[in-house]
Amino acid sequence: MPGRDVEVVVVGGGAAGIAAGRRLVQAGVDCVLVEARARLGGRAWTVTDPSGYAIDLGCGWLHSAEHNPWGPIARNAGATIDKSTPPWARPSLERNFPRAQQDEFQRAIGRFFARLEGAAQGEEDMPASAMLEPGCRWNGLIGAVFSYISGAELDRASVKDFDRYEDSGVNWRVVEGYGTIIAAHAAGVPVALDCRVDRIDHSGKRLRIETTQGAIAADQVIVTVPSALIAAETIAFAPALPEKIAAAAGLPLGFDDKLFIALDQAEEFDRDVRVFAHTDRTGTGAYQFRPLGRPHIEAYFGGALAAELETGGEAAFFDFAVAELTSVFGSAFARRIRPIQIHLWGSDPYARGAYSYALPGAADCRQTLAAPVDNRLFFAGEACSIHDFSTAHGGYHTGVLAAEGVIAVRRGSK
Ligand SMILES: Cc1cc2nc3c(=O)[nH]c(=O)nc-3n(C[C@H](O)[C@H](O)[C@H](O)COP(=O)(O)OP(=O)(O)OC[C@H]3O[C@@H](n4cnc5c(N)ncnc54)[C@H](O)[C@@H]3O)c2cc1C
C-alpha cells in the first residue's frame, strides 16, 4: 500500500464504502478501499454462535425490504430471506403486559407519531419530547421504543429529521446474516485492511491520503466513516473543513446494543415474540424471544441506558437482562439463560455509536455532510441519507451516489 497511486480512495469498508467501491470497479475506475479494522462490514457484522447460528451484532433487519438493494444482493448470493413478521408488529407477551394495555399503548404511540408528523410540517424544528402528551401513562415506554429506533432520548432528537425517514413497513431478515451479505459484496474491490486513514491533504494538485500503512496519492476520495468520527476529527483534513465538522456534530450516533442470550427450553415461547420487562419507563430492554425460531433471546438496549451499561462493560448488560427477565419470569429463570455475545458499539473506536440521529435544528446537516468539496472530496455513509439514515440500505444508496458523482467528474460531465 505505501507509495500507491490510484484514481480514487474509498475510506471505510462498511455498507456505504463497499457499495461505492463496487460501483467504481464496475465503471473501470482504479480504486482502493481502505479500512481501519481487520474485517469488512463496519456496523454490519455477522458472527457465528457456538451452536452454528449466524447472529448479527449490528444491522439485522432489511428495513423497507421490498425496495432494499441488499435484498436482491442477498438472493443472488444464495442467501435465505426470512419474511416472517417482526416482533414489533406482533402482540407482545401478555404475561406482564395484558392485551388491553398493549392496545392502549399502541393508540398512545400512534397519537405521538401523528403529532410528530404534524409538527414536522411547521417552520420551527423541535425536540421529539415536545410531542409527548403531558402525564400520559405510556410516555416512558414511548421513550424506550424511540431509543431503540434512534439510539437517543426524545429530547435529543429533531422532529423534522425523524419525520423525513421513509419506512415502507416491510422488514425481512437474512438467515445467514445481514453482515455476511454486506461484507461479501466487496468481492472484486481492491481492499487494504488494518489500514486507518489519519489525514487527507487536499491542498495540492493530487490528494494525499495518509494511512497507518503509508500515504496514497489519488484524484478523488470518498469518505464513508461514521459522522461521530468526522465530528471528532479523527481524520484531519488539510485545509480544514469546518462546515463538515459542524454538520457531523449535528448528527451524533445514538447508542444501541444487542445482547444475544442462549435460552433453555425455548419452545415454551412463540418465535419472534417481544417482552418488555417494564412498561413504565424508558430505561428498559426489549427482549425478542426465539428470533428466527432459534433458542435465543435477542435483547436490545437503547439511548442513555445503553450508554450507561457500556460503562460497566459486557457483563453489565447480562446482569441487567437477568434482573429484568427474572422480574417477569421469576428467579428460577436465571438458570435457563447464558450470555452468547454482544458488541459495545459506543465504545468501538471505529463506530462510536450505533446509528445517526439529528439534534433539534440539525435536520439539514445531512445534505451539508453529503455535499462534495471541489469535486474531489466526496462523502457517504448512512448519516448522509435524508430519507434512509441510520440503515444499511441508506449507507448503500449514499455510497452509490458518491461513486456516481466521482464517475461523472472523471468522465468530464461535471
Ligand atoms: C446494534 C445495531 C443494530 C442495527 N440494526 C439495523 C437494522 O436492523 N437495519 C439496518 O438497516 N441498520 C441497522 N443498523 C445500522 C447499520 O448497521 C448502519 O447504518 C450501517 O451499517 C452503516 O454503514 P456505513 O457504511 O454508513 O458505516 P459503517 O458501517 O460504520 O462503515 C464505516 C467504516 O469506516 C471504518 N473507519 C472508521 N474510521 C476509519 C479510518 N480513520 N480509516 C479507515 N476506515 C475507518 C469503520 O471501521 C467502518 O468499517 C444497526 C446498527 C447497530 C450498531
PDB file of N, CA, C and O and ligand atoms in Angstrom, residues 11-18 34-37 39-44 57-63 68 178 182 195-198 224-226 229 234-235 256-258 300 345 348-351 353-355 380-383 389-395 398, ligand 1:
ATOM      1  N   VAL A  11     -12.654   5.550   1.758  1.00  0.00           N
ATOM      2  CA  VAL A  11     -12.261   5.406   3.165  1.00  0.00           C
ATOM      3  C   VAL A  11     -13.420   4.782   3.942  1.00  0.00           C
ATOM      4  O   VAL A  11     -14.484   5.397   4.080  1.00  0.00           O
ATOM      5  N   GLY A  12     -13.223   3.570   4.438  1.00  0.00           N
ATOM      6  CA  GLY A  12     -14.247   2.889   5.231  1.00  0.00           C
ATOM      7  C   GLY A  12     -14.905   1.775   4.443  1.00  0.00           C
ATOM      8  O   GLY A  12     -15.405   1.991   3.336  1.00  0.00           O
ATOM      9  N   GLY A  13     -14.897   0.581   5.025  1.00  0.00           N
ATOM     10  CA  GLY A  13     -15.430  -0.609   4.341  1.00  0.00           C
ATOM     11  C   GLY A  13     -16.714  -1.117   4.960  1.00  0.00           C
ATOM     12  O   GLY A  13     -16.875  -2.313   5.181  1.00  0.00           O
ATOM     13  N   GLY A  14     -17.660  -0.203   5.242  1.00  0.00           N
ATOM     14  CA  GLY A  14     -18.994  -0.612   5.661  1.00  0.00           C
ATOM     15  C   GLY A  14     -19.921  -0.651   4.445  1.00  0.00           C
ATOM     16  O   GLY A  14     -19.455  -0.691   3.295  1.00  0.00           O
ATOM     17  N   ALA A  15     -21.221  -0.615   4.699  1.00  0.00           N
ATOM     18  CA  ALA A  15     -22.205  -0.714   3.612  1.00  0.00           C
ATOM     19  C   ALA A  15     -21.965   0.343   2.547  1.00  0.00           C
ATOM     20  O   ALA A  15     -21.995   0.052   1.339  1.00  0.00           O
ATOM     21  N   ALA A  16     -21.693   1.582   2.982  1.00  0.00           N
ATOM     22  CA  ALA A  16     -21.525   2.681   2.028  1.00  0.00           C
ATOM     23  C   ALA A  16     -20.240   2.525   1.219  1.00  0.00           C
ATOM     24  O   ALA A  16     -20.243   2.659  -0.007  1.00  0.00           O
ATOM     25  N   GLY A  17     -19.142   2.247   1.914  1.00  0.00           N
ATOM     26  CA  GLY A  17     -17.849   2.135   1.236  1.00  0.00           C
ATOM     27  C   GLY A  17     -17.827   0.958   0.269  1.00  0.00           C
ATOM     28  O   GLY A  17     -17.274   1.051  -0.837  1.00  0.00           O
ATOM     29  N   ILE A  18     -18.432  -0.134   0.678  1.00  0.00           N
ATOM     30  CA  ILE A  18     -18.462  -1.324  -0.190  1.00  0.00           C
ATOM     31  C   ILE A  18     -19.303  -1.046  -1.432  1.00  0.00           C
ATOM     32  O   ILE A  18     -18.913  -1.362  -2.562  1.00  0.00           O
ATOM     33  N   VAL A  34      -9.998   1.498   1.768  1.00  0.00           N
ATOM     34  CA  VAL A  34      -9.083   1.466   2.905  1.00  0.00           C
ATOM     35  C   VAL A  34      -9.892   1.362   4.194  1.00  0.00           C
ATOM     36  O   VAL A  34     -10.713   2.239   4.485  1.00  0.00           O
ATOM     37  N   GLU A  35      -9.682   0.317   4.942  1.00  0.00           N
ATOM     38  CA  GLU A  35     -10.498   0.035   6.130  1.00  0.00           C
ATOM     39  C   GLU A  35      -9.614  -0.107   7.365  1.00  0.00           C
ATOM     40  O   GLU A  35      -8.645  -0.871   7.356  1.00  0.00           O
ATOM     41  N   ALA A  36      -9.995   0.601   8.431  1.00  0.00           N
ATOM     42  CA  ALA A  36      -9.186   0.588   9.656  1.00  0.00           C
ATOM     43  C   ALA A  36      -9.217  -0.756  10.375  1.00  0.00           C
ATOM     44  O   ALA A  36      -8.240  -1.153  11.022  1.00  0.00           O
ATOM     45  N   ARG A  37     -10.334  -1.453  10.295  1.00  0.00           N
ATOM     46  CA  ARG A  37     -10.462  -2.723  11.027  1.00  0.00           C
ATOM     47  C   ARG A  37      -9.801  -3.862  10.248  1.00  0.00           C
ATOM     48  O   ARG A  37      -9.469  -3.713   9.075  1.00  0.00           O
ATOM     49  N   ARG A  39     -11.494  -6.382   9.436  1.00  0.00           N
ATOM     50  CA  ARG A  39     -12.597  -7.030   8.704  1.00  0.00           C
ATOM     51  C   ARG A  39     -13.387  -5.957   7.959  1.00  0.00           C
ATOM     52  O   ARG A  39     -13.325  -4.771   8.303  1.00  0.00           O
ATOM     53  N   LEU A  40     -14.178  -6.411   6.992  1.00  0.00           N
ATOM     54  CA  LEU A  40     -15.088  -5.515   6.285  1.00  0.00           C
ATOM     55  C   LEU A  40     -16.471  -5.546   6.939  1.00  0.00           C
ATOM     56  O   LEU A  40     -16.775  -6.447   7.718  1.00  0.00           O
ATOM     57  N   GLY A  41     -17.311  -4.590   6.606  1.00  0.00           N
ATOM     58  CA  GLY A  41     -18.710  -4.592   7.070  1.00  0.00           C
ATOM     59  C   GLY A  41     -19.033  -3.455   8.015  1.00  0.00           C
ATOM     60  O   GLY A  41     -20.161  -3.009   8.081  1.00  0.00           O
ATOM     61  N   GLY A  42     -18.059  -2.998   8.799  1.00  0.00           N
ATOM     62  CA  GLY A  42     -18.308  -1.896   9.740  1.00  0.00           C
ATOM     63  C   GLY A  42     -19.406  -2.260  10.729  1.00  0.00           C
ATOM     64  O   GLY A  42     -19.310  -3.263  11.440  1.00  0.00           O
ATOM     65  N   ARG A  43     -20.467  -1.446  10.738  1.00  0.00           N
ATOM     66  CA  ARG A  43     -21.564  -1.699  11.678  1.00  0.00           C
ATOM     67  C   ARG A  43     -22.472  -2.836  11.199  1.00  0.00           C
ATOM     68  O   ARG A  43     -23.489  -3.126  11.834  1.00  0.00           O
ATOM     69  N   ALA A  44     -22.138  -3.457  10.111  1.00  0.00           N
ATOM     70  CA  ALA A  44     -22.776  -4.704   9.676  1.00  0.00           C
ATOM     71  C   ALA A  44     -21.793  -5.816  10.019  1.00  0.00           C
ATOM     72  O   ALA A  44     -20.695  -5.867   9.458  1.00  0.00           O
ATOM     73  N   LEU A  57     -24.536  -8.760  15.077  1.00  0.00           N
ATOM     74  CA  LEU A  57     -24.278  -7.869  16.221  1.00  0.00           C
ATOM     75  C   LEU A  57     -24.605  -6.425  15.856  1.00  0.00           C
ATOM     76  O   LEU A  57     -24.863  -5.609  16.725  1.00  0.00           O
ATOM     77  N   GLY A  58     -24.589  -6.121  14.577  1.00  0.00           N
ATOM     78  CA  GLY A  58     -25.013  -4.802  14.091  1.00  0.00           C
ATOM     79  C   GLY A  58     -26.345  -4.969  13.376  1.00  0.00           C
ATOM     80  O   GLY A  58     -27.253  -5.615  13.900  1.00  0.00           O
ATOM     81  N   CYS A  59     -26.438  -4.412  12.152  1.00  0.00           N
ATOM     82  CA  CYS A  59     -27.743  -4.437  11.468  1.00  0.00           C
ATOM     83  C   CYS A  59     -28.229  -5.865  11.258  1.00  0.00           C
ATOM     84  O   CYS A  59     -27.456  -6.765  10.948  1.00  0.00           O
ATOM     85  N   GLY A  60     -29.532  -6.038  11.443  1.00  0.00           N
ATOM     86  CA  GLY A  60     -30.140  -7.353  11.276  1.00  0.00           C
ATOM     87  C   GLY A  60     -31.358  -7.323  10.362  1.00  0.00           C
ATOM     88  O   GLY A  60     -31.678  -8.320   9.722  1.00  0.00           O
ATOM     89  N   TRP A  61     -32.016  -6.177  10.290  1.00  0.00           N
ATOM     90  CA  TRP A  61     -33.275  -6.096   9.538  1.00  0.00           C
ATOM     91  C   TRP A  61     -33.083  -5.388   8.214  1.00  0.00           C
ATOM     92  O   TRP A  61     -32.528  -4.294   8.173  1.00  0.00           O
ATOM     93  N   LEU A  62     -33.564  -6.016   7.155  1.00  0.00           N
ATOM     94  CA  LEU A  62     -33.678  -5.319   5.871  1.00  0.00           C
ATOM     95  C   LEU A  62     -34.940  -4.476   5.983  1.00  0.00           C
ATOM     96  O   LEU A  62     -36.041  -4.951   5.730  1.00  0.00           O
ATOM     97  N   HIS A  63     -34.763  -3.229   6.430  1.00  0.00           N
ATOM     98  CA  HIS A  63     -35.920  -2.333   6.528  1.00  0.00           C
ATOM     99  C   HIS A  63     -36.322  -1.904   5.108  1.00  0.00           C
ATOM    100  O   HIS A  63     -35.502  -1.916   4.195  1.00  0.00           O
ATOM    101  N   ASN A  68     -35.261  -2.568  -0.756  1.00  0.00           N
ATOM    102  CA  ASN A  68     -33.905  -2.548  -0.200  1.00  0.00           C
ATOM    103  C   ASN A  68     -32.921  -3.244  -1.147  1.00  0.00           C
ATOM    104  O   ASN A  68     -33.083  -4.416  -1.462  1.00  0.00           O
ATOM    105  N   TYR A 178     -27.073 -10.497   7.845  1.00  0.00           N
ATOM    106  CA  TYR A 178     -27.027  -9.286   7.008  1.00  0.00           C
ATOM    107  C   TYR A 178     -25.567  -8.885   6.815  1.00  0.00           C
ATOM    108  O   TYR A 178     -25.130  -8.519   5.720  1.00  0.00           O
ATOM    109  N   ILE A 182     -23.285  -8.129   3.297  1.00  0.00           N
ATOM    110  CA  ILE A 182     -22.673  -6.820   3.019  1.00  0.00           C
ATOM    111  C   ILE A 182     -21.160  -6.975   2.820  1.00  0.00           C
ATOM    112  O   ILE A 182     -20.595  -6.470   1.847  1.00  0.00           O
ATOM    113  N   CYS A 195      -5.881  -0.696   7.998  1.00  0.00           N
ATOM    114  CA  CYS A 195      -5.241   0.467   7.382  1.00  0.00           C
ATOM    115  C   CYS A 195      -6.099   1.692   7.696  1.00  0.00           C
ATOM    116  O   CYS A 195      -7.101   1.955   7.028  1.00  0.00           O
ATOM    117  N   ARG A 196      -5.715   2.407   8.738  1.00  0.00           N
ATOM    118  CA  ARG A 196      -6.518   3.554   9.197  1.00  0.00           C
ATOM    119  C   ARG A 196      -6.077   4.829   8.476  1.00  0.00           C
ATOM    120  O   ARG A 196      -4.867   5.080   8.378  1.00  0.00           O
ATOM    121  N   VAL A 197      -7.024   5.593   8.033  1.00  0.00           N
ATOM    122  CA  VAL A 197      -6.699   6.895   7.432  1.00  0.00           C
ATOM    123  C   VAL A 197      -6.648   7.931   8.548  1.00  0.00           C
ATOM    124  O   VAL A 197      -7.583   8.039   9.358  1.00  0.00           O
ATOM    125  N   ASP A 198      -5.542   8.679   8.611  1.00  0.00           N
ATOM    126  CA  ASP A 198      -5.386   9.695   9.664  1.00  0.00           C
ATOM    127  C   ASP A 198      -5.496  11.114   9.126  1.00  0.00           C
ATOM    128  O   ASP A 198      -5.834  12.028   9.877  1.00  0.00           O
ATOM    129  N   THR A 224     -16.412   7.599   4.039  1.00  0.00           N
ATOM    130  CA  THR A 224     -17.670   6.974   4.496  1.00  0.00           C
ATOM    131  C   THR A 224     -17.661   6.662   5.994  1.00  0.00           C
ATOM    132  O   THR A 224     -18.471   5.879   6.457  1.00  0.00           O
ATOM    133  N   VAL A 225     -16.741   7.255   6.749  1.00  0.00           N
ATOM    134  CA  VAL A 225     -16.662   6.898   8.177  1.00  0.00           C
ATOM    135  C   VAL A 225     -17.876   7.488   8.917  1.00  0.00           C
ATOM    136  O   VAL A 225     -18.482   8.452   8.457  1.00  0.00           O
ATOM    137  N   PRO A 226     -18.255   6.911  10.059  1.00  0.00           N
ATOM    138  CA  PRO A 226     -19.426   7.421  10.784  1.00  0.00           C
ATOM    139  C   PRO A 226     -19.306   8.905  11.120  1.00  0.00           C
ATOM    140  O   PRO A 226     -18.207   9.415  11.366  1.00  0.00           O
ATOM    141  N   LEU A 229     -17.207  10.192  13.967  1.00  0.00           N
ATOM    142  CA  LEU A 229     -15.748  10.259  13.780  1.00  0.00           C
ATOM    143  C   LEU A 229     -15.347  11.515  13.007  1.00  0.00           C
ATOM    144  O   LEU A 229     -14.290  12.097  13.259  1.00  0.00           O
ATOM    145  N   THR A 234     -11.273  12.619  13.813  1.00  0.00           N
ATOM    146  CA  THR A 234     -10.305  11.515  13.848  1.00  0.00           C
ATOM    147  C   THR A 234      -9.533  11.450  12.527  1.00  0.00           C
ATOM    148  O   THR A 234      -8.450  10.882  12.472  1.00  0.00           O
ATOM    149  N   ILE A 235     -10.124  12.009  11.478  1.00  0.00           N
ATOM    150  CA  ILE A 235      -9.373  12.201  10.232  1.00  0.00           C
ATOM    151  C   ILE A 235      -9.154  13.714  10.099  1.00  0.00           C
ATOM    152  O   ILE A 235     -10.122  14.486  10.149  1.00  0.00           O
ATOM    153  N   ASP A 256     -27.060   1.970  20.721  1.00  0.00           N
ATOM    154  CA  ASP A 256     -27.925   0.788  20.735  1.00  0.00           C
ATOM    155  C   ASP A 256     -27.025  -0.426  20.753  1.00  0.00           C
ATOM    156  O   ASP A 256     -26.062  -0.494  19.982  1.00  0.00           O
ATOM    157  N   ASP A 257     -27.308  -1.367  21.621  1.00  0.00           N
ATOM    158  CA  ASP A 257     -26.506  -2.574  21.730  1.00  0.00           C
ATOM    159  C   ASP A 257     -27.424  -3.776  21.819  1.00  0.00           C
ATOM    160  O   ASP A 257     -28.478  -3.734  22.449  1.00  0.00           O
ATOM    161  N   LYS A 258     -26.970  -4.860  21.194  1.00  0.00           N
ATOM    162  CA  LYS A 258     -27.780  -6.073  21.075  1.00  0.00           C
ATOM    163  C   LYS A 258     -27.055  -7.218  21.778  1.00  0.00           C
ATOM    164  O   LYS A 258     -25.944  -7.568  21.381  1.00  0.00           O
ATOM    165  N   TYR A 300     -32.304  -5.908  23.357  1.00  0.00           N
ATOM    166  CA  TYR A 300     -31.946  -4.640  22.715  1.00  0.00           C
ATOM    167  C   TYR A 300     -32.003  -3.527  23.745  1.00  0.00           C
ATOM    168  O   TYR A 300     -32.989  -3.379  24.461  1.00  0.00           O
ATOM    169  N   TRP A 345     -21.021  -0.948  20.750  1.00  0.00           N
ATOM    170  CA  TRP A 345     -20.791  -0.065  19.602  1.00  0.00           C
ATOM    171  C   TRP A 345     -20.347   1.334  20.021  1.00  0.00           C
ATOM    172  O   TRP A 345     -19.590   1.995  19.306  1.00  0.00           O
ATOM    173  N   ASP A 348     -16.677   1.310  20.633  1.00  0.00           N
ATOM    174  CA  ASP A 348     -15.906   0.860  19.461  1.00  0.00           C
ATOM    175  C   ASP A 348     -15.278   2.098  18.808  1.00  0.00           C
ATOM    176  O   ASP A 348     -15.987   2.997  18.361  1.00  0.00           O
ATOM    177  N   PRO A 349     -13.941   2.162  18.761  1.00  0.00           N
ATOM    178  CA  PRO A 349     -13.299   3.398  18.272  1.00  0.00           C
ATOM    179  C   PRO A 349     -13.616   3.719  16.821  1.00  0.00           C
ATOM    180  O   PRO A 349     -13.490   4.870  16.411  1.00  0.00           O
ATOM    181  N   TYR A 350     -14.043   2.726  16.035  1.00  0.00           N
ATOM    182  CA  TYR A 350     -14.330   2.982  14.621  1.00  0.00           C
ATOM    183  C   TYR A 350     -15.823   3.120  14.337  1.00  0.00           C
ATOM    184  O   TYR A 350     -16.247   3.145  13.189  1.00  0.00           O
ATOM    185  N   ALA A 351     -16.628   3.185  15.411  1.00  0.00           N
ATOM    186  CA  ALA A 351     -18.058   3.438  15.234  1.00  0.00           C
ATOM    187  C   ALA A 351     -18.498   4.593  16.138  1.00  0.00           C
ATOM    188  O   ALA A 351     -19.119   5.541  15.696  1.00  0.00           O
ATOM    189  N   GLY A 353     -20.800   4.555  18.331  1.00  0.00           N
ATOM    190  CA  GLY A 353     -22.252   4.593  18.432  1.00  0.00           C
ATOM    191  C   GLY A 353     -22.865   3.626  17.448  1.00  0.00           C
ATOM    192  O   GLY A 353     -22.156   2.878  16.759  1.00  0.00           O
ATOM    193  N   ALA A 354     -24.198   3.635  17.392  1.00  0.00           N
ATOM    194  CA  ALA A 354     -24.890   2.649  16.554  1.00  0.00           C
ATOM    195  C   ALA A 354     -25.349   3.241  15.230  1.00  0.00           C
ATOM    196  O   ALA A 354     -25.056   2.710  14.161  1.00  0.00           O
ATOM    197  N   TYR A 355     -26.117   4.335  15.295  1.00  0.00           N
ATOM    198  CA  TYR A 355     -26.590   4.986  14.069  1.00  0.00           C
ATOM    199  C   TYR A 355     -26.938   6.433  14.356  1.00  0.00           C
ATOM    200  O   TYR A 355     -27.166   6.822  15.492  1.00  0.00           O
ATOM    201  N   ALA A 380     -20.064   9.889   2.023  1.00  0.00           N
ATOM    202  CA  ALA A 380     -21.174   8.930   2.009  1.00  0.00           C
ATOM    203  C   ALA A 380     -21.264   8.292   3.387  1.00  0.00           C
ATOM    204  O   ALA A 380     -20.484   8.607   4.287  1.00  0.00           O
ATOM    205  N   GLY A 381     -22.234   7.396   3.556  1.00  0.00           N
ATOM    206  CA  GLY A 381     -22.468   6.775   4.866  1.00  0.00           C
ATOM    207  C   GLY A 381     -23.897   7.077   5.278  1.00  0.00           C
ATOM    208  O   GLY A 381     -24.495   8.064   4.819  1.00  0.00           O
ATOM    209  N   GLU A 382     -24.436   6.238   6.142  1.00  0.00           N
ATOM    210  CA  GLU A 382     -25.852   6.357   6.496  1.00  0.00           C
ATOM    211  C   GLU A 382     -26.251   7.767   6.930  1.00  0.00           C
ATOM    212  O   GLU A 382     -27.354   8.217   6.635  1.00  0.00           O
ATOM    213  N   ALA A 383     -25.358   8.479   7.611  1.00  0.00           N
ATOM    214  CA  ALA A 383     -25.704   9.815   8.128  1.00  0.00           C
ATOM    215  C   ALA A 383     -25.917  10.821   7.000  1.00  0.00           C
ATOM    216  O   ALA A 383     -26.509  11.873   7.217  1.00  0.00           O
ATOM    217  N   PHE A 389     -31.534   7.358   6.521  1.00  0.00           N
ATOM    218  CA  PHE A 389     -30.446   7.419   7.502  1.00  0.00           C
ATOM    219  C   PHE A 389     -30.615   6.305   8.540  1.00  0.00           C
ATOM    220  O   PHE A 389     -31.710   5.778   8.732  1.00  0.00           O
ATOM    221  N   SER A 390     -29.533   6.003   9.185  1.00  0.00           N
ATOM    222  CA  SER A 390     -29.468   5.008  10.264  1.00  0.00           C
ATOM    223  C   SER A 390     -29.551   3.569   9.784  1.00  0.00           C
ATOM    224  O   SER A 390     -29.577   2.659  10.610  1.00  0.00           O
ATOM    225  N   THR A 391     -29.573   3.360   8.477  1.00  0.00           N
ATOM    226  CA  THR A 391     -29.734   1.984   7.974  1.00  0.00           C
ATOM    227  C   THR A 391     -28.617   1.565   7.015  1.00  0.00           C
ATOM    228  O   THR A 391     -27.912   2.415   6.438  1.00  0.00           O
ATOM    229  N   ALA A 392     -28.538   0.258   6.813  1.00  0.00           N
ATOM    230  CA  ALA A 392     -27.553  -0.289   5.876  1.00  0.00           C
ATOM    231  C   ALA A 392     -27.935   0.012   4.429  1.00  0.00           C
ATOM    232  O   ALA A 392     -27.060   0.209   3.590  1.00  0.00           O
ATOM    233  N   HIS A 393     -29.239   0.078   4.135  1.00  0.00           N
ATOM    234  CA  HIS A 393     -29.594   0.422   2.744  1.00  0.00           C
ATOM    235  C   HIS A 393     -29.390   1.919   2.502  1.00  0.00           C
ATOM    236  O   HIS A 393     -29.049   2.327   1.386  1.00  0.00           O
ATOM    237  N   GLY A 394     -29.534   2.743   3.563  1.00  0.00           N
ATOM    238  CA  GLY A 394     -29.196   4.171   3.432  1.00  0.00           C
ATOM    239  C   GLY A 394     -27.720   4.298   3.118  1.00  0.00           C
ATOM    240  O   GLY A 394     -27.320   5.081   2.241  1.00  0.00           O
ATOM    241  N   GLY A 395     -26.895   3.538   3.811  1.00  0.00           N
ATOM    242  CA  GLY A 395     -25.458   3.535   3.541  1.00  0.00           C
ATOM    243  C   GLY A 395     -25.190   3.163   2.089  1.00  0.00           C
ATOM    244  O   GLY A 395     -24.430   3.835   1.386  1.00  0.00           O
ATOM    245  N   THR A 398     -26.118   6.023  -0.417  1.00  0.00           N
ATOM    246  CA  THR A 398     -25.192   7.159  -0.396  1.00  0.00           C
ATOM    247  C   THR A 398     -23.848   6.785  -1.021  1.00  0.00           C
ATOM    248  O   THR A 398     -23.208   7.609  -1.665  1.00  0.00           O
TER     249      THR A 398
HETATM  250  C1  LIG B   1     -26.892  -2.674  17.200  1.00  0.00           C
HETATM  251  C2  LIG B   1     -27.201  -2.172  15.814  1.00  0.00           C
HETATM  252  C3  LIG B   1     -28.368  -2.567  15.179  1.00  0.00           C
HETATM  253  C4  LIG B   1     -28.674  -2.102  13.908  1.00  0.00           C
HETATM  254  N1  LIG B   1     -29.791  -2.565  13.269  1.00  0.00           N
HETATM  255  C5  LIG B   1     -30.020  -2.216  11.981  1.00  0.00           C
HETATM  256  C6  LIG B   1     -31.032  -2.868  11.227  1.00  0.00           C
HETATM  257  O1  LIG B   1     -31.710  -3.766  11.726  1.00  0.00           O
HETATM  258  N2  LIG B   1     -31.198  -2.492   9.926  1.00  0.00           N
HETATM  259  C7  LIG B   1     -30.421  -1.532   9.320  1.00  0.00           C
HETATM  260  O2  LIG B   1     -30.604  -1.252   8.132  1.00  0.00           O
HETATM  261  N3  LIG B   1     -29.435  -0.922  10.022  1.00  0.00           N
HETATM  262  C8  LIG B   1     -29.216  -1.247  11.307  1.00  0.00           C
HETATM  263  N4  LIG B   1     -28.154  -0.710  11.983  1.00  0.00           N
HETATM  264  C9  LIG B   1     -27.401   0.391  11.361  1.00  0.00           C
HETATM  265  C10 LIG B   1     -26.462  -0.081  10.239  1.00  0.00           C
HETATM  266  O3  LIG B   1     -25.655  -1.119  10.730  1.00  0.00           O
HETATM  267  C11 LIG B   1     -25.617   1.099   9.806  1.00  0.00           C
HETATM  268  O4  LIG B   1     -26.457   2.211   9.494  1.00  0.00           O
HETATM  269  C12 LIG B   1     -24.794   0.801   8.549  1.00  0.00           C
HETATM  270  O5  LIG B   1     -24.170  -0.450   8.659  1.00  0.00           O
HETATM  271  C13 LIG B   1     -23.780   1.919   8.381  1.00  0.00           C
HETATM  272  O6  LIG B   1     -22.977   1.710   7.239  1.00  0.00           O
HETATM  273  P1  LIG B   1     -21.904   2.815   6.847  1.00  0.00           P
HETATM  274  O7  LIG B   1     -21.132   2.290   5.708  1.00  0.00           O
HETATM  275  O8  LIG B   1     -22.565   4.131   6.738  1.00  0.00           O
HETATM  276  O9  LIG B   1     -20.961   2.949   8.149  1.00  0.00           O
HETATM  277  P2  LIG B   1     -20.012   1.853   8.832  1.00  0.00           P
HETATM  278  O10 LIG B   1     -20.601   0.504   8.708  1.00  0.00           O
HETATM  279  O11 LIG B   1     -19.718   2.345  10.181  1.00  0.00           O
HETATM  280  O12 LIG B   1     -18.703   1.885   7.931  1.00  0.00           O
HETATM  281  C14 LIG B   1     -17.684   2.834   8.116  1.00  0.00           C
HETATM  282  C15 LIG B   1     -16.359   2.115   8.105  1.00  0.00           C
HETATM  283  O13 LIG B   1     -15.314   3.065   8.273  1.00  0.00           O
HETATM  284  C16 LIG B   1     -14.288   2.453   9.030  1.00  0.00           C
HETATM  285  N5  LIG B   1     -13.421   3.510   9.555  1.00  0.00           N
HETATM  286  C17 LIG B   1     -13.654   4.349  10.591  1.00  0.00           C
HETATM  287  N6  LIG B   1     -12.626   5.215  10.743  1.00  0.00           N
HETATM  288  C18 LIG B   1     -11.736   4.912   9.766  1.00  0.00           C
HETATM  289  C19 LIG B   1     -10.473   5.464   9.385  1.00  0.00           C
HETATM  290  N7  LIG B   1      -9.935   6.515  10.029  1.00  0.00           N
HETATM  291  N8  LIG B   1      -9.811   4.893   8.356  1.00  0.00           N
HETATM  292  C20 LIG B   1     -10.339   3.832   7.676  1.00  0.00           C
HETATM  293  N9  LIG B   1     -11.527   3.276   7.995  1.00  0.00           N
HETATM  294  C21 LIG B   1     -12.240   3.827   9.022  1.00  0.00           C
HETATM  295  C22 LIG B   1     -15.044   1.662  10.071  1.00  0.00           C
HETATM  296  O14 LIG B   1     -14.253   0.665  10.657  1.00  0.00           O
HETATM  297  C23 LIG B   1     -16.193   1.101   9.233  1.00  0.00           C
HETATM  298  O15 LIG B   1     -15.892  -0.160   8.717  1.00  0.00           O
HETATM  299  C24 LIG B   1     -27.799  -1.205  13.244  1.00  0.00           C
HETATM  300  C25 LIG B   1     -26.611  -0.816  13.869  1.00  0.00           C
HETATM  301  C26 LIG B   1     -26.304  -1.297  15.133  1.00  0.00           C
HETATM  302  C27 LIG B   1     -24.998  -0.901  15.762  1.00  0.00           C
END
